[in-house]
Short mmCIF file of C-alpha atoms in Angstrom, two decimals:
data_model
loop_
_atom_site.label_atom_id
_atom_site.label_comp_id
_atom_site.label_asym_id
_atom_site.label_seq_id
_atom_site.Cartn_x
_atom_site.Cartn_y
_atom_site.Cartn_z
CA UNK A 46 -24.31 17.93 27.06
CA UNK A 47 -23.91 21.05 28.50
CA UNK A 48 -23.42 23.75 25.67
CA UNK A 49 -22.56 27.14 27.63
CA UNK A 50 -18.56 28.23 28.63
CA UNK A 51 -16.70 31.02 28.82
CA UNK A 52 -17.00 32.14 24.85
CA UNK A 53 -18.17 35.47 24.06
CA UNK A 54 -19.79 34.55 20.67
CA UNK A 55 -23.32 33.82 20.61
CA UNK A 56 -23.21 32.96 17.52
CA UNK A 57 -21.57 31.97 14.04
CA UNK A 58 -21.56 33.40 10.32
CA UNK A 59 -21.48 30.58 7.68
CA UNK A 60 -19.32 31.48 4.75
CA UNK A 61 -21.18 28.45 2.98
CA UNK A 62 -19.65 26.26 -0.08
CA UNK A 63 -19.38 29.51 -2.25
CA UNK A 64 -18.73 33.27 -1.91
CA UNK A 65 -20.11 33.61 -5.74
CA UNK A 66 -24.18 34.70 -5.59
CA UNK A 67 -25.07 33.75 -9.15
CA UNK A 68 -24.43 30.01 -8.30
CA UNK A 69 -26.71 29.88 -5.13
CA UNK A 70 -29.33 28.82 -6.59
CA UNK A 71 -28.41 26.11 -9.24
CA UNK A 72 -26.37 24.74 -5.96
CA UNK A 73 -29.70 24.49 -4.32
CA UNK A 74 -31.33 22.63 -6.75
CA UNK A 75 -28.10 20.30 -6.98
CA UNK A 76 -27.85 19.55 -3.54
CA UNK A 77 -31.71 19.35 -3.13
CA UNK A 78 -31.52 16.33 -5.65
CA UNK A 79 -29.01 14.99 -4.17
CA UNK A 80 -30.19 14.99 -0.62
CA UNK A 81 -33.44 13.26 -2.14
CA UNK A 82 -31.99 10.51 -3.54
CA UNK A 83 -29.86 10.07 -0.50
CA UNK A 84 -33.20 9.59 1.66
CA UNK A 85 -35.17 8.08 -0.58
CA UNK A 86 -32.32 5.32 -1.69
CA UNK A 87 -31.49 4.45 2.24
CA UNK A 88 -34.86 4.65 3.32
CA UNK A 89 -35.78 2.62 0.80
CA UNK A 90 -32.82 0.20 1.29
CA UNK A 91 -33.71 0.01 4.98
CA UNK A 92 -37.15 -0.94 3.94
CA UNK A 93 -36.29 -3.80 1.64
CA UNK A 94 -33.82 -5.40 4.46
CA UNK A 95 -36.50 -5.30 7.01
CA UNK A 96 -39.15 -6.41 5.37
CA UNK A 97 -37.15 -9.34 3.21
CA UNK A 98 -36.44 -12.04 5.10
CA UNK A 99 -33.63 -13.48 3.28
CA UNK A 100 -31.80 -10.48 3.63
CA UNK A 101 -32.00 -10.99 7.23
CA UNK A 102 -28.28 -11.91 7.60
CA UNK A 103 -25.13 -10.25 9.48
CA UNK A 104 -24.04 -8.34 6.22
CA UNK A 105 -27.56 -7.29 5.51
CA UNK A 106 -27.58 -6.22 9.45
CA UNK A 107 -24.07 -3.69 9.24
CA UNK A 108 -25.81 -2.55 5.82
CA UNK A 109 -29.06 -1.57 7.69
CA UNK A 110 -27.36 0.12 9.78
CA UNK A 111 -25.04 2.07 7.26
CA UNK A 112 -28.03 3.08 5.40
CA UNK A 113 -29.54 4.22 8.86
CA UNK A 114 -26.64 6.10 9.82
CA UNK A 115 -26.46 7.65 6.64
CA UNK A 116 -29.96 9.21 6.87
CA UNK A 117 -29.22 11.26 9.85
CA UNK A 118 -25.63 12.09 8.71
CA UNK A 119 -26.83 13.71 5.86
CA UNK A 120 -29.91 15.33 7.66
CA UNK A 121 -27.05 16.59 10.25
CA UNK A 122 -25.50 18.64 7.52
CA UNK A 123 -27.46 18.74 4.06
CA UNK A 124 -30.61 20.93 4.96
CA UNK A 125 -28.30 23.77 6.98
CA UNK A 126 -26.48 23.93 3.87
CA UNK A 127 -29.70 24.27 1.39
CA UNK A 128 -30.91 26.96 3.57
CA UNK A 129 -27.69 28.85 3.24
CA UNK A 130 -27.52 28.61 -0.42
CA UNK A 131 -31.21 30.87 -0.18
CA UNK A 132 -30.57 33.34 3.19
CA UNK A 133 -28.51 36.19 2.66
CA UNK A 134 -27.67 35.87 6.34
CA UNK A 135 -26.31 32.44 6.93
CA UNK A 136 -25.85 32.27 10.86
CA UNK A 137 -25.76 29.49 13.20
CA UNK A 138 -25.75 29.77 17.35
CA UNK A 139 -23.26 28.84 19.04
CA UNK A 140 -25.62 25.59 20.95
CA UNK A 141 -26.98 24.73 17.39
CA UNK A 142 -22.95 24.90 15.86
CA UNK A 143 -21.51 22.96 18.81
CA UNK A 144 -24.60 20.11 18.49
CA UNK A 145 -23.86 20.09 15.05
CA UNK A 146 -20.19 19.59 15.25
CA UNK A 147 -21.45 16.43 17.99
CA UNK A 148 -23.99 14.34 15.76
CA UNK A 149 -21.65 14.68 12.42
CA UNK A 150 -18.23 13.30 14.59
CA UNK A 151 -20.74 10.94 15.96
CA UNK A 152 -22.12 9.81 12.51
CA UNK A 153 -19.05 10.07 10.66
CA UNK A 154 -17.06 8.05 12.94
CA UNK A 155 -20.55 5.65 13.27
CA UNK A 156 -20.05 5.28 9.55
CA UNK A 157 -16.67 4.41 9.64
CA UNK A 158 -16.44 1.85 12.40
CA UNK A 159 -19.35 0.13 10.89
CA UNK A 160 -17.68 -0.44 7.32
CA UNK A 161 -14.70 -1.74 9.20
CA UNK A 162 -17.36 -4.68 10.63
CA UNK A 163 -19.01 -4.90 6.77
CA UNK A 164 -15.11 -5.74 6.11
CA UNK A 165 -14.11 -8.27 8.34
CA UNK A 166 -17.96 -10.20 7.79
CA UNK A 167 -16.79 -10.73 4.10
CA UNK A 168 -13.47 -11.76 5.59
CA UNK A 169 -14.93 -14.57 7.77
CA UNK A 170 -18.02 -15.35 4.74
CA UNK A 171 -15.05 -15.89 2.06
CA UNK A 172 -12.38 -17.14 3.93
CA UNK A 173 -14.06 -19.67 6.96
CA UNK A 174 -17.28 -19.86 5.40
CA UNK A 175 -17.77 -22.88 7.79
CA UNK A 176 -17.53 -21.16 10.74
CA UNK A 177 -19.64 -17.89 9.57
CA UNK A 178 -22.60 -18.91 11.12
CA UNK A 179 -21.08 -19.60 14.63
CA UNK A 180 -18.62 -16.23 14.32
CA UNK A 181 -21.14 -14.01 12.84
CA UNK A 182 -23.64 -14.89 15.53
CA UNK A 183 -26.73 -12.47 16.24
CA UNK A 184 -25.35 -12.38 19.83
CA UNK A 185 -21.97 -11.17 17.99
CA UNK A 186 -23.74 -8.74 15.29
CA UNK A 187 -25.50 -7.17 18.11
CA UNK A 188 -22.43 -6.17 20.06
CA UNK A 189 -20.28 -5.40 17.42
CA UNK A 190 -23.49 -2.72 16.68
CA UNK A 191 -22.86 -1.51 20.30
CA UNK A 192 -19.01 -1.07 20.14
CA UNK A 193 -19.73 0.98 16.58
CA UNK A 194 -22.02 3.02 18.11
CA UNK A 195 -20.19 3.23 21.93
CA UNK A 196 -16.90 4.07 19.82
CA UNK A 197 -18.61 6.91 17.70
CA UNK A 198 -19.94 8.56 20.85
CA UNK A 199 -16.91 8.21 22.61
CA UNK A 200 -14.97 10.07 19.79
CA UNK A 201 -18.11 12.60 19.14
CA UNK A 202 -17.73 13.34 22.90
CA UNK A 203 -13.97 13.77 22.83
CA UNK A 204 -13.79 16.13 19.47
CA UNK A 205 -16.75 18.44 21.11
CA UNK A 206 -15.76 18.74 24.81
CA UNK A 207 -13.08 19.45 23.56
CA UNK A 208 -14.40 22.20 21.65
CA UNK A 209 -16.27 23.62 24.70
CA UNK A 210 -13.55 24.45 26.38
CA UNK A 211 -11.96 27.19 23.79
CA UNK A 212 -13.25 30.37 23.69
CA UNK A 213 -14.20 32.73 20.81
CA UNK A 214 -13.58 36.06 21.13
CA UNK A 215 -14.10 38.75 17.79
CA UNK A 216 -13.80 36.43 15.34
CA UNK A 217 -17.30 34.39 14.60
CA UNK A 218 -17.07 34.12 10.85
CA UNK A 219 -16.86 30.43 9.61
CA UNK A 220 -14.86 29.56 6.44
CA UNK A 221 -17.38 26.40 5.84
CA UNK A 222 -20.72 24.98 4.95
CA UNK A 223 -20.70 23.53 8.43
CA UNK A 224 -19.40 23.55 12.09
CA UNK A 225 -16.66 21.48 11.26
CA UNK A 226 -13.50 21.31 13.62
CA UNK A 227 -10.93 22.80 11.77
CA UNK A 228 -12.05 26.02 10.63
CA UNK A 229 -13.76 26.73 14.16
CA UNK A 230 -10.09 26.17 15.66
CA UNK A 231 -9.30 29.10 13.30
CA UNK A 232 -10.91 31.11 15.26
CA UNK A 233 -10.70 30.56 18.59
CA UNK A 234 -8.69 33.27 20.60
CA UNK A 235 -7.28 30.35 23.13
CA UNK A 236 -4.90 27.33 22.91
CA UNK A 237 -5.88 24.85 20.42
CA UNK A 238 -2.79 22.63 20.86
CA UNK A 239 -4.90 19.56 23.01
CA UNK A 240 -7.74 20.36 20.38
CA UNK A 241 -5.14 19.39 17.55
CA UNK A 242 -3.58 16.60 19.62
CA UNK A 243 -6.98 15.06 19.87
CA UNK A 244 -7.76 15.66 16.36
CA UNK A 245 -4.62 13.74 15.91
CA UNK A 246 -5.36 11.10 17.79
CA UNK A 247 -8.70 10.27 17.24
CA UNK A 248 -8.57 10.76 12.91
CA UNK A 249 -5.45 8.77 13.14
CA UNK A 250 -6.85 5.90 15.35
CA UNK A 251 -10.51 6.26 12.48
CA UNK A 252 -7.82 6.29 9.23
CA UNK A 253 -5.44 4.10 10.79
CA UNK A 254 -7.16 1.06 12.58
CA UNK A 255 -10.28 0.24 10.23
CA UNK A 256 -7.90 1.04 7.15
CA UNK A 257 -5.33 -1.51 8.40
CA UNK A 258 -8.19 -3.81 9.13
CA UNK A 259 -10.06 -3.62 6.02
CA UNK A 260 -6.45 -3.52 4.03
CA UNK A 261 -5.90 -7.28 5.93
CA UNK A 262 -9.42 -8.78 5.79
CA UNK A 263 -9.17 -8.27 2.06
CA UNK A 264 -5.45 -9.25 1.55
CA UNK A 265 -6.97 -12.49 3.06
CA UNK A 266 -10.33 -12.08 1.01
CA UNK A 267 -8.09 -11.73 -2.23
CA UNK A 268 -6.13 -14.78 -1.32
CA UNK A 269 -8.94 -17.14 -0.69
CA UNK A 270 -10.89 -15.63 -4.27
CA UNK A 271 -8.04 -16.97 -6.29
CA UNK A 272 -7.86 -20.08 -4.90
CA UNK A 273 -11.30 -21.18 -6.32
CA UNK A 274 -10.60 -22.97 -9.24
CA UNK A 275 -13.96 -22.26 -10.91
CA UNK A 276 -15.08 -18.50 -12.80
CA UNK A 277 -17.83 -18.71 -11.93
CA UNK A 278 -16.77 -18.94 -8.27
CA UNK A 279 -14.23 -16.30 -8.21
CA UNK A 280 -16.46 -13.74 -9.43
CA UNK A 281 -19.26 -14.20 -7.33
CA UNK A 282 -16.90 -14.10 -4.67
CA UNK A 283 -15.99 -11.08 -5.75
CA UNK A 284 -19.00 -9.33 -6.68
CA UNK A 285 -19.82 -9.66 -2.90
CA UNK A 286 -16.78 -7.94 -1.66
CA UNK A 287 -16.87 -5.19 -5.04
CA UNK A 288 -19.22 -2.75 -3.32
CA UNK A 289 -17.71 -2.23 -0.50
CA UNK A 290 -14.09 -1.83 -1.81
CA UNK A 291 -15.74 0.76 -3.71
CA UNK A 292 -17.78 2.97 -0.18
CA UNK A 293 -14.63 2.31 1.82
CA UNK A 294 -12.08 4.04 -0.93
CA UNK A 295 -14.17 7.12 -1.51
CA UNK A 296 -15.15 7.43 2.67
CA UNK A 297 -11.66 6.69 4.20
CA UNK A 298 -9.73 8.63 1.02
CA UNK A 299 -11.82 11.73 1.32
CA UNK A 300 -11.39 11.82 4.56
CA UNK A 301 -7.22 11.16 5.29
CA UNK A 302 -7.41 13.56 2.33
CA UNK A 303 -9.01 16.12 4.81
CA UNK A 304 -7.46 15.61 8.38
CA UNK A 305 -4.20 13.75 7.72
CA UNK A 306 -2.12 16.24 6.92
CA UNK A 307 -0.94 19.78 8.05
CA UNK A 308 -3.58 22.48 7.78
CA UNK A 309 -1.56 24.86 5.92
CA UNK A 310 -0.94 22.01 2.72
CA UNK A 311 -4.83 22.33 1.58
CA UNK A 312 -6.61 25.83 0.41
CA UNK A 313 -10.09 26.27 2.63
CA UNK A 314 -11.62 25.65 -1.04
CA UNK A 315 -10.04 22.12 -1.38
CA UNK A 316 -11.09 20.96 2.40
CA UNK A 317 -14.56 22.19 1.26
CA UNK A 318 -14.68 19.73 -1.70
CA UNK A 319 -13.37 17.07 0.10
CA UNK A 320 -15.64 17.67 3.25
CA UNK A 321 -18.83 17.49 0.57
CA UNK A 322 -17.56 13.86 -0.66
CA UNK A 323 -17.82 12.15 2.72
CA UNK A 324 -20.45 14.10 4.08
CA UNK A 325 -23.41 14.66 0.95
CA UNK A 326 -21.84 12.11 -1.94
CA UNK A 327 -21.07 8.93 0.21
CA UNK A 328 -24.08 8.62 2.03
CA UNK A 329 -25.93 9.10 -1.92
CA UNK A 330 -23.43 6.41 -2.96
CA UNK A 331 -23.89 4.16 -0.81
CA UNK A 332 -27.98 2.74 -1.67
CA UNK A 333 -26.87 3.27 -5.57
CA UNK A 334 -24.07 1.42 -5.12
CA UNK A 335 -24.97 -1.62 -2.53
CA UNK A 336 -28.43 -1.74 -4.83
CA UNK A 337 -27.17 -2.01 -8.49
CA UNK A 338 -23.99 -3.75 -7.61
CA UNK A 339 -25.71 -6.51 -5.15
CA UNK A 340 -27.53 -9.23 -7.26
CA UNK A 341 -29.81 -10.21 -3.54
CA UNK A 342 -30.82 -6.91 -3.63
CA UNK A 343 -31.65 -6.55 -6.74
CA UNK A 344 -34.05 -9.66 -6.69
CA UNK A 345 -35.47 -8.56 -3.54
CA UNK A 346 -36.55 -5.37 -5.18
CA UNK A 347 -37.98 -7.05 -8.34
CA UNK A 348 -39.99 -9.61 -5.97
CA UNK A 349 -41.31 -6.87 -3.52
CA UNK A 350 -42.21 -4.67 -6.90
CA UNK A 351 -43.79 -7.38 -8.31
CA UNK A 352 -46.15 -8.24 -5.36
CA UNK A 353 -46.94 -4.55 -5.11
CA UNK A 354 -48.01 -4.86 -8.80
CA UNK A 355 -49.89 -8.37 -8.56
CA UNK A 356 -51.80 -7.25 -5.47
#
Protein backbone atom coordinates (compact mmCIF):
# COMPACT_ATOMS: atom_id res chain seq x y z
CA UNK A 1 0.00 0.00 0.00
CA UNK A 2 1.45 3.03 -0.83
CA UNK A 3 1.23 5.48 2.24
CA UNK A 4 2.57 8.99 0.84
CA UNK A 5 -0.02 11.87 -0.95
CA UNK A 6 -0.36 15.21 -1.06
CA UNK A 7 -0.95 15.83 2.98
CA UNK A 8 1.18 18.20 4.70
CA UNK A 9 1.05 16.43 8.15
CA UNK A 10 3.70 14.16 9.01
CA UNK A 11 2.23 13.26 11.72
CA UNK A 12 -0.73 12.96 14.35
CA UNK A 13 -1.36 14.01 18.15
CA UNK A 14 -3.49 11.40 20.04
CA UNK A 15 -5.90 13.03 22.40
CA UNK A 16 -6.19 9.38 23.96
CA UNK A 17 -9.42 7.98 25.99
CA UNK A 18 -9.00 10.85 28.62
CA UNK A 19 -7.85 14.50 28.88
CA UNK A 20 -7.81 13.95 32.93
CA UNK A 21 -3.87 13.04 34.10
CA UNK A 22 -4.69 11.58 37.50
CA UNK A 23 -6.51 8.62 35.77
CA UNK A 24 -3.60 7.63 33.37
CA UNK A 25 -2.31 5.40 35.24
CA UNK A 26 -5.10 3.28 36.95
CA UNK A 27 -6.31 3.19 33.03
CA UNK A 28 -3.06 1.53 32.33
CA UNK A 29 -3.27 -1.02 34.68
CA UNK A 30 -7.06 -1.59 33.57
CA UNK A 31 -6.45 -1.95 30.11
CA UNK A 32 -3.13 -3.89 30.72
CA UNK A 33 -5.39 -6.61 32.43
CA UNK A 34 -7.59 -6.55 30.10
CA UNK A 35 -5.42 -6.89 27.06
CA UNK A 36 -3.89 -10.01 29.02
CA UNK A 37 -6.74 -11.86 29.40
CA UNK A 38 -7.72 -11.09 25.88
CA UNK A 39 -4.39 -12.93 24.64
CA UNK A 40 -4.09 -15.31 26.98
CA UNK A 41 -8.03 -16.50 26.70
CA UNK A 42 -7.79 -16.66 22.60
CA UNK A 43 -4.51 -17.97 22.53
CA UNK A 44 -5.42 -20.35 24.74
CA UNK A 45 -8.77 -21.10 23.00
CA UNK A 46 -6.88 -21.46 19.73
CA UNK A 47 -4.72 -23.95 21.44
CA UNK A 48 -7.40 -26.22 22.80
CA UNK A 49 -9.23 -26.33 19.16
CA UNK A 50 -6.08 -27.33 17.49
CA UNK A 51 -4.85 -29.64 19.53
CA UNK A 52 -8.49 -31.42 20.44
CA UNK A 53 -9.59 -33.38 17.92
CA UNK A 54 -13.18 -33.46 18.59
CA UNK A 55 -13.34 -29.94 18.38
CA UNK A 56 -12.20 -30.28 14.94
CA UNK A 57 -15.61 -29.35 13.40
CA UNK A 58 -16.95 -26.32 11.12
CA UNK A 59 -18.14 -24.31 14.28
CA UNK A 60 -14.97 -25.06 16.11
CA UNK A 61 -13.20 -23.89 12.61
CA UNK A 62 -15.17 -20.04 12.38
CA UNK A 63 -14.35 -20.03 16.30
CA UNK A 64 -10.58 -20.56 15.60
CA UNK A 65 -10.61 -18.15 13.52
CA UNK A 66 -12.58 -15.50 15.67
CA UNK A 67 -10.25 -16.10 18.42
CA UNK A 68 -7.36 -15.59 15.80
CA UNK A 69 -8.70 -12.53 14.49
CA UNK A 70 -9.25 -11.26 17.75
CA UNK A 71 -5.56 -11.48 18.79
CA UNK A 72 -4.34 -9.15 16.20
CA UNK A 73 -7.40 -6.83 16.47
CA UNK A 74 -6.65 -6.11 19.80
CA UNK A 75 -2.77 -6.00 19.26
CA UNK A 76 -3.81 -3.41 16.31
CA UNK A 77 -5.15 -1.04 18.87
CA UNK A 78 -4.61 -2.05 22.68
CA UNK A 79 -0.72 -1.52 23.12
CA UNK A 80 -0.81 2.19 21.16
CA UNK A 81 -3.31 2.99 23.64
CA UNK A 82 -1.27 1.65 26.91
CA UNK A 83 1.60 3.60 25.72
CA UNK A 84 -0.43 6.75 25.55
CA UNK A 85 -1.89 6.40 28.90
CA UNK A 86 2.26 6.71 30.12
CA UNK A 87 3.87 9.39 27.27
CA UNK A 88 3.15 12.83 27.78
CA UNK A 89 3.53 13.14 24.03
CA UNK A 90 1.13 10.77 22.42
CA UNK A 91 1.97 11.05 18.56
CA UNK A 92 1.49 8.77 15.77
CA UNK A 93 2.97 9.26 11.91
CA UNK A 94 1.04 9.68 9.47
CA UNK A 95 2.30 5.83 7.65
CA UNK A 96 1.91 4.24 11.19
CA UNK A 97 -1.92 6.16 11.59
CA UNK A 98 -2.98 5.28 8.03
CA UNK A 99 -1.67 1.31 8.59
CA UNK A 100 -3.45 1.44 11.63
CA UNK A 101 -6.69 2.70 10.36
CA UNK A 102 -6.05 -0.52 7.47
CA UNK A 103 -5.51 -3.67 9.84
CA UNK A 104 -8.45 -2.47 12.43
CA UNK A 105 -11.20 -2.00 9.19
CA UNK A 106 -9.62 -5.17 8.10
CA UNK A 107 -10.07 -7.00 11.49
CA UNK A 108 -13.16 -5.46 12.46
CA UNK A 109 -14.95 -6.20 9.38
CA UNK A 110 -12.89 -9.92 9.51
CA UNK A 111 -14.70 -10.23 12.81
CA UNK A 112 -17.89 -9.43 11.64
CA UNK A 113 -18.25 -11.43 8.47
CA UNK A 114 -17.01 -14.38 10.33
CA UNK A 115 -19.84 -14.32 13.13
CA UNK A 116 -22.29 -13.98 10.29
CA UNK A 117 -20.80 -17.73 9.07
CA UNK A 118 -20.78 -18.91 13.10
CA UNK A 119 -24.64 -17.89 12.51
CA UNK A 120 -25.81 -19.54 9.63
CA UNK A 121 -23.55 -23.06 10.80
CA UNK A 122 -25.98 -23.20 13.85
CA UNK A 123 -28.72 -22.49 11.35
CA UNK A 124 -27.96 -25.53 9.13
CA UNK A 125 -26.67 -27.82 12.65
CA UNK A 126 -30.29 -27.08 14.27
CA UNK A 127 -32.45 -26.85 11.53
CA UNK A 128 -31.09 -29.69 8.63
CA UNK A 129 -28.97 -31.43 10.93
CA UNK A 130 -29.04 -34.19 8.19
CA UNK A 131 -27.54 -32.39 5.70
CA UNK A 132 -24.77 -30.54 8.03
CA UNK A 133 -22.19 -32.72 7.15
CA UNK A 134 -22.60 -32.42 3.30
CA UNK A 135 -23.37 -28.33 3.61
CA UNK A 136 -20.79 -27.61 6.13
CA UNK A 137 -18.16 -29.39 4.08
CA UNK A 138 -14.30 -28.64 4.73
CA UNK A 139 -14.23 -27.72 1.00
CA UNK A 140 -17.19 -25.19 2.07
CA UNK A 141 -15.57 -24.01 5.58
CA UNK A 142 -12.49 -23.27 3.71
CA UNK A 143 -14.02 -20.86 1.25
CA UNK A 144 -16.39 -19.34 3.31
CA UNK A 145 -12.79 -18.49 5.41
CA UNK A 146 -11.63 -16.92 2.07
CA UNK A 147 -14.75 -14.75 1.28
CA UNK A 148 -14.45 -13.48 5.24
CA UNK A 149 -11.15 -12.65 4.83
CA UNK A 150 -11.35 -11.39 0.77
CA UNK A 151 -14.48 -9.25 2.05
CA UNK A 152 -12.54 -7.65 5.07
CA UNK A 153 -9.68 -6.63 2.80
CA UNK A 154 -11.81 -5.43 0.26
CA UNK A 155 -13.60 -3.05 2.77
CA UNK A 156 -10.10 -2.30 4.72
CA UNK A 157 -8.87 -1.26 1.23
CA UNK A 158 -11.88 0.86 0.38
CA UNK A 159 -12.16 2.83 3.97
CA UNK A 160 -8.14 3.61 3.68
CA UNK A 161 -7.63 4.55 -0.01
CA UNK A 162 -10.01 6.34 0.59
CA UNK A 163 -8.38 8.05 3.30
CA UNK A 164 -5.19 8.62 1.22
CA UNK A 165 -6.58 10.71 -0.93
CA UNK A 166 -7.63 13.72 1.62
CA UNK A 167 -5.24 15.93 2.71
CA UNK A 168 -4.40 17.42 6.15
CA UNK A 169 -3.42 20.67 6.35
CA UNK A 170 -2.95 22.62 10.18
CA UNK A 171 -5.00 20.56 11.94
CA UNK A 172 -3.14 17.09 13.16
CA UNK A 173 -4.68 16.75 16.59
CA UNK A 174 -6.82 13.51 16.95
CA UNK A 175 -9.92 13.49 19.23
CA UNK A 176 -9.32 9.49 19.84
CA UNK A 177 -7.38 6.64 21.28
CA UNK A 178 -6.86 5.56 17.71
CA UNK A 179 -6.74 6.40 13.92
CA UNK A 180 -10.20 5.78 13.54
CA UNK A 181 -12.16 7.23 10.44
CA UNK A 182 -14.32 9.63 11.79
CA UNK A 183 -12.40 11.89 13.81
CA UNK A 184 -9.48 11.93 11.09
CA UNK A 185 -12.33 13.22 8.58
CA UNK A 186 -12.55 16.04 11.18
CA UNK A 187 -9.69 17.19 10.17
CA UNK A 188 -9.00 16.99 6.87
CA UNK A 189 -8.89 20.43 4.97
CA UNK A 190 -10.48 18.64 1.63
CA UNK A 191 -13.83 17.05 0.59
CA UNK A 192 -14.87 14.26 2.70
CA UNK A 193 -18.27 13.75 1.01
CA UNK A 194 -17.06 10.18 -1.06
CA UNK A 195 -15.19 9.42 2.34
CA UNK A 196 -18.74 9.61 4.11
CA UNK A 197 -20.54 7.98 1.18
CA UNK A 198 -18.23 5.06 1.55
CA UNK A 199 -18.48 5.03 5.18
CA UNK A 200 -22.09 4.75 4.37
CA UNK A 201 -21.95 2.18 2.28
CA UNK A 202 -19.65 -0.12 3.52
CA UNK A 203 -20.99 0.12 7.66
CA UNK A 204 -24.39 -0.19 6.21
CA UNK A 205 -23.69 -3.25 3.93
CA UNK A 206 -21.39 -4.79 7.69
CA UNK A 207 -24.72 -3.70 10.03
CA UNK A 208 -27.14 -4.45 7.48
CA UNK A 209 -26.36 -7.83 5.65
CA UNK A 210 -24.85 -10.13 8.53
CA UNK A 211 -27.54 -8.50 10.96
CA UNK A 212 -30.37 -9.50 8.58
CA UNK A 213 -28.68 -12.82 8.20
CA UNK A 214 -28.05 -13.69 11.66
CA UNK A 215 -31.72 -12.05 12.59
CA UNK A 216 -33.13 -15.01 9.90
CA UNK A 217 -30.83 -17.97 10.68
CA UNK A 218 -32.06 -17.62 14.22
CA UNK A 219 -35.79 -16.79 13.51
CA UNK A 220 -35.37 -20.28 11.84
CA UNK A 221 -33.03 -21.58 14.76
CA UNK A 222 -35.85 -20.43 17.27
CA UNK A 223 -38.48 -22.17 15.28
CA UNK A 224 -36.89 -25.52 14.97
CA UNK A 225 -35.79 -25.29 19.16
CA UNK A 226 -39.44 -25.27 20.04
CA UNK A 227 -40.43 -27.86 18.05
CA UNK A 228 -38.45 -30.51 20.09
CA UNK A 229 -40.76 -31.93 22.30
CA UNK A 230 -38.18 -32.95 24.91
CA UNK A 231 -36.27 -30.25 27.75
CA UNK A 232 -33.75 -31.66 27.63
CA UNK A 233 -33.53 -31.17 23.85
CA UNK A 234 -34.55 -27.65 23.64
CA UNK A 235 -32.00 -26.48 25.90
CA UNK A 236 -29.13 -28.07 24.59
CA UNK A 237 -30.20 -26.73 21.47
CA UNK A 238 -30.06 -23.70 22.84
CA UNK A 239 -27.08 -23.60 24.88
CA UNK A 240 -25.28 -24.05 21.47
CA UNK A 241 -26.72 -21.06 19.84
CA UNK A 242 -26.61 -18.86 23.60
CA UNK A 243 -23.03 -17.68 23.10
CA UNK A 244 -23.16 -16.36 20.14
CA UNK A 245 -26.48 -14.41 20.48
CA UNK A 246 -24.63 -12.99 23.24
CA UNK A 247 -20.80 -11.77 20.91
CA UNK A 248 -23.09 -10.79 18.04
CA UNK A 249 -25.42 -8.24 20.30
CA UNK A 250 -22.56 -6.51 22.02
CA UNK A 251 -20.21 -6.46 18.41
CA UNK A 252 -22.96 -5.40 15.88
CA UNK A 253 -24.84 -2.98 18.75
CA UNK A 254 -21.67 -1.19 19.65
CA UNK A 255 -20.92 -0.72 16.50
CA UNK A 256 -24.49 0.66 14.57
CA UNK A 257 -24.29 2.53 17.88
CA UNK A 258 -21.06 4.20 16.49
CA UNK A 259 -21.39 4.66 12.61
CA UNK A 260 -25.15 4.49 11.99
CA UNK A 261 -26.13 7.61 12.68
CA UNK A 262 -25.26 11.35 12.01
CA UNK A 263 -21.98 12.50 13.51
CA UNK A 264 -23.31 15.44 15.20
CA UNK A 265 -26.08 13.02 17.47
CA UNK A 266 -23.04 11.44 19.66
CA UNK A 267 -20.46 13.65 21.94
CA UNK A 268 -16.60 12.56 20.88
CA UNK A 269 -16.78 11.09 24.62
CA UNK A 270 -19.70 8.68 23.81
CA UNK A 271 -18.05 7.38 20.29
CA UNK A 272 -14.99 6.80 22.55
CA UNK A 273 -16.89 4.40 24.88
CA UNK A 274 -18.52 2.75 22.29
CA UNK A 275 -15.31 2.42 20.05
CA UNK A 276 -13.57 0.63 23.39
CA UNK A 277 -16.58 -2.06 23.48
CA UNK A 278 -15.96 -3.51 20.03
CA UNK A 279 -12.47 -2.92 19.84
CA UNK A 280 -10.77 -3.97 23.70
CA UNK A 281 -14.12 -5.67 25.48
CA UNK A 282 -15.39 -8.00 22.62
CA UNK A 283 -12.37 -9.56 21.65
CA UNK A 284 -11.92 -10.21 25.96
CA UNK A 285 -15.50 -11.50 25.73
CA UNK A 286 -15.35 -13.58 23.37
CA UNK A 287 -12.77 -16.78 25.00
CA UNK A 288 -14.78 -16.02 28.48
CA UNK A 289 -17.77 -16.33 26.94
CA UNK A 290 -17.43 -19.30 24.12
CA UNK A 291 -15.32 -21.13 27.20
CA UNK A 292 -17.70 -20.99 30.25
CA UNK A 293 -20.83 -21.02 28.22
CA UNK A 294 -19.73 -24.12 25.81
CA UNK A 295 -20.03 -27.48 27.74
CA UNK A 296 -17.28 -29.19 24.65
CA UNK A 297 -15.08 -26.74 25.67
CA UNK A 298 -15.25 -26.99 28.89
CA UNK A 299 -14.51 -30.85 28.87
CA UNK A 300 -11.80 -30.34 26.51
CA UNK A 301 -10.10 -28.11 28.98
CA UNK A 302 -10.63 -30.44 32.00
CA UNK A 303 -9.23 -33.50 29.80
CA UNK A 304 -6.15 -31.54 28.39
CA UNK A 305 -5.59 -30.20 32.26
CA UNK A 306 -5.85 -33.41 33.46
CA UNK A 307 -3.24 -35.10 31.15
CA UNK A 308 -0.95 -32.19 31.87
CA UNK A 309 -1.40 -33.16 35.57
CA UNK A 310 -1.20 -37.13 35.14
CA UNK A 311 1.90 -36.84 32.97
Amino acid sequence: MDIGNSSLVTEFNLVGLTKHPEIQVPLFFLFLGIYIITMAGNLGLVTLIRLTSHLHTPMYYFLFNLSCIDLCYSSVITPKLLVNFLSKRNTISYAGCMTQLFFYCFFVNAECYVLTVMAYDRYVAICKPLLYKVTMSPQVCYLMAVIVYLGAFIAAWAHTGCMLRLTFCDANTINHYMCDILPLLELSCTSTHINELVVLIIVGFDVGVPGLTVSVSYVFILSSILRISSTEGRSKAFSTCSSHIIVVSVFFGSGAFMYLHPSSVLSMNQKKVSTVFYTILVPMLNPLIYSFRNKEVKVALKRTFSRKIFF
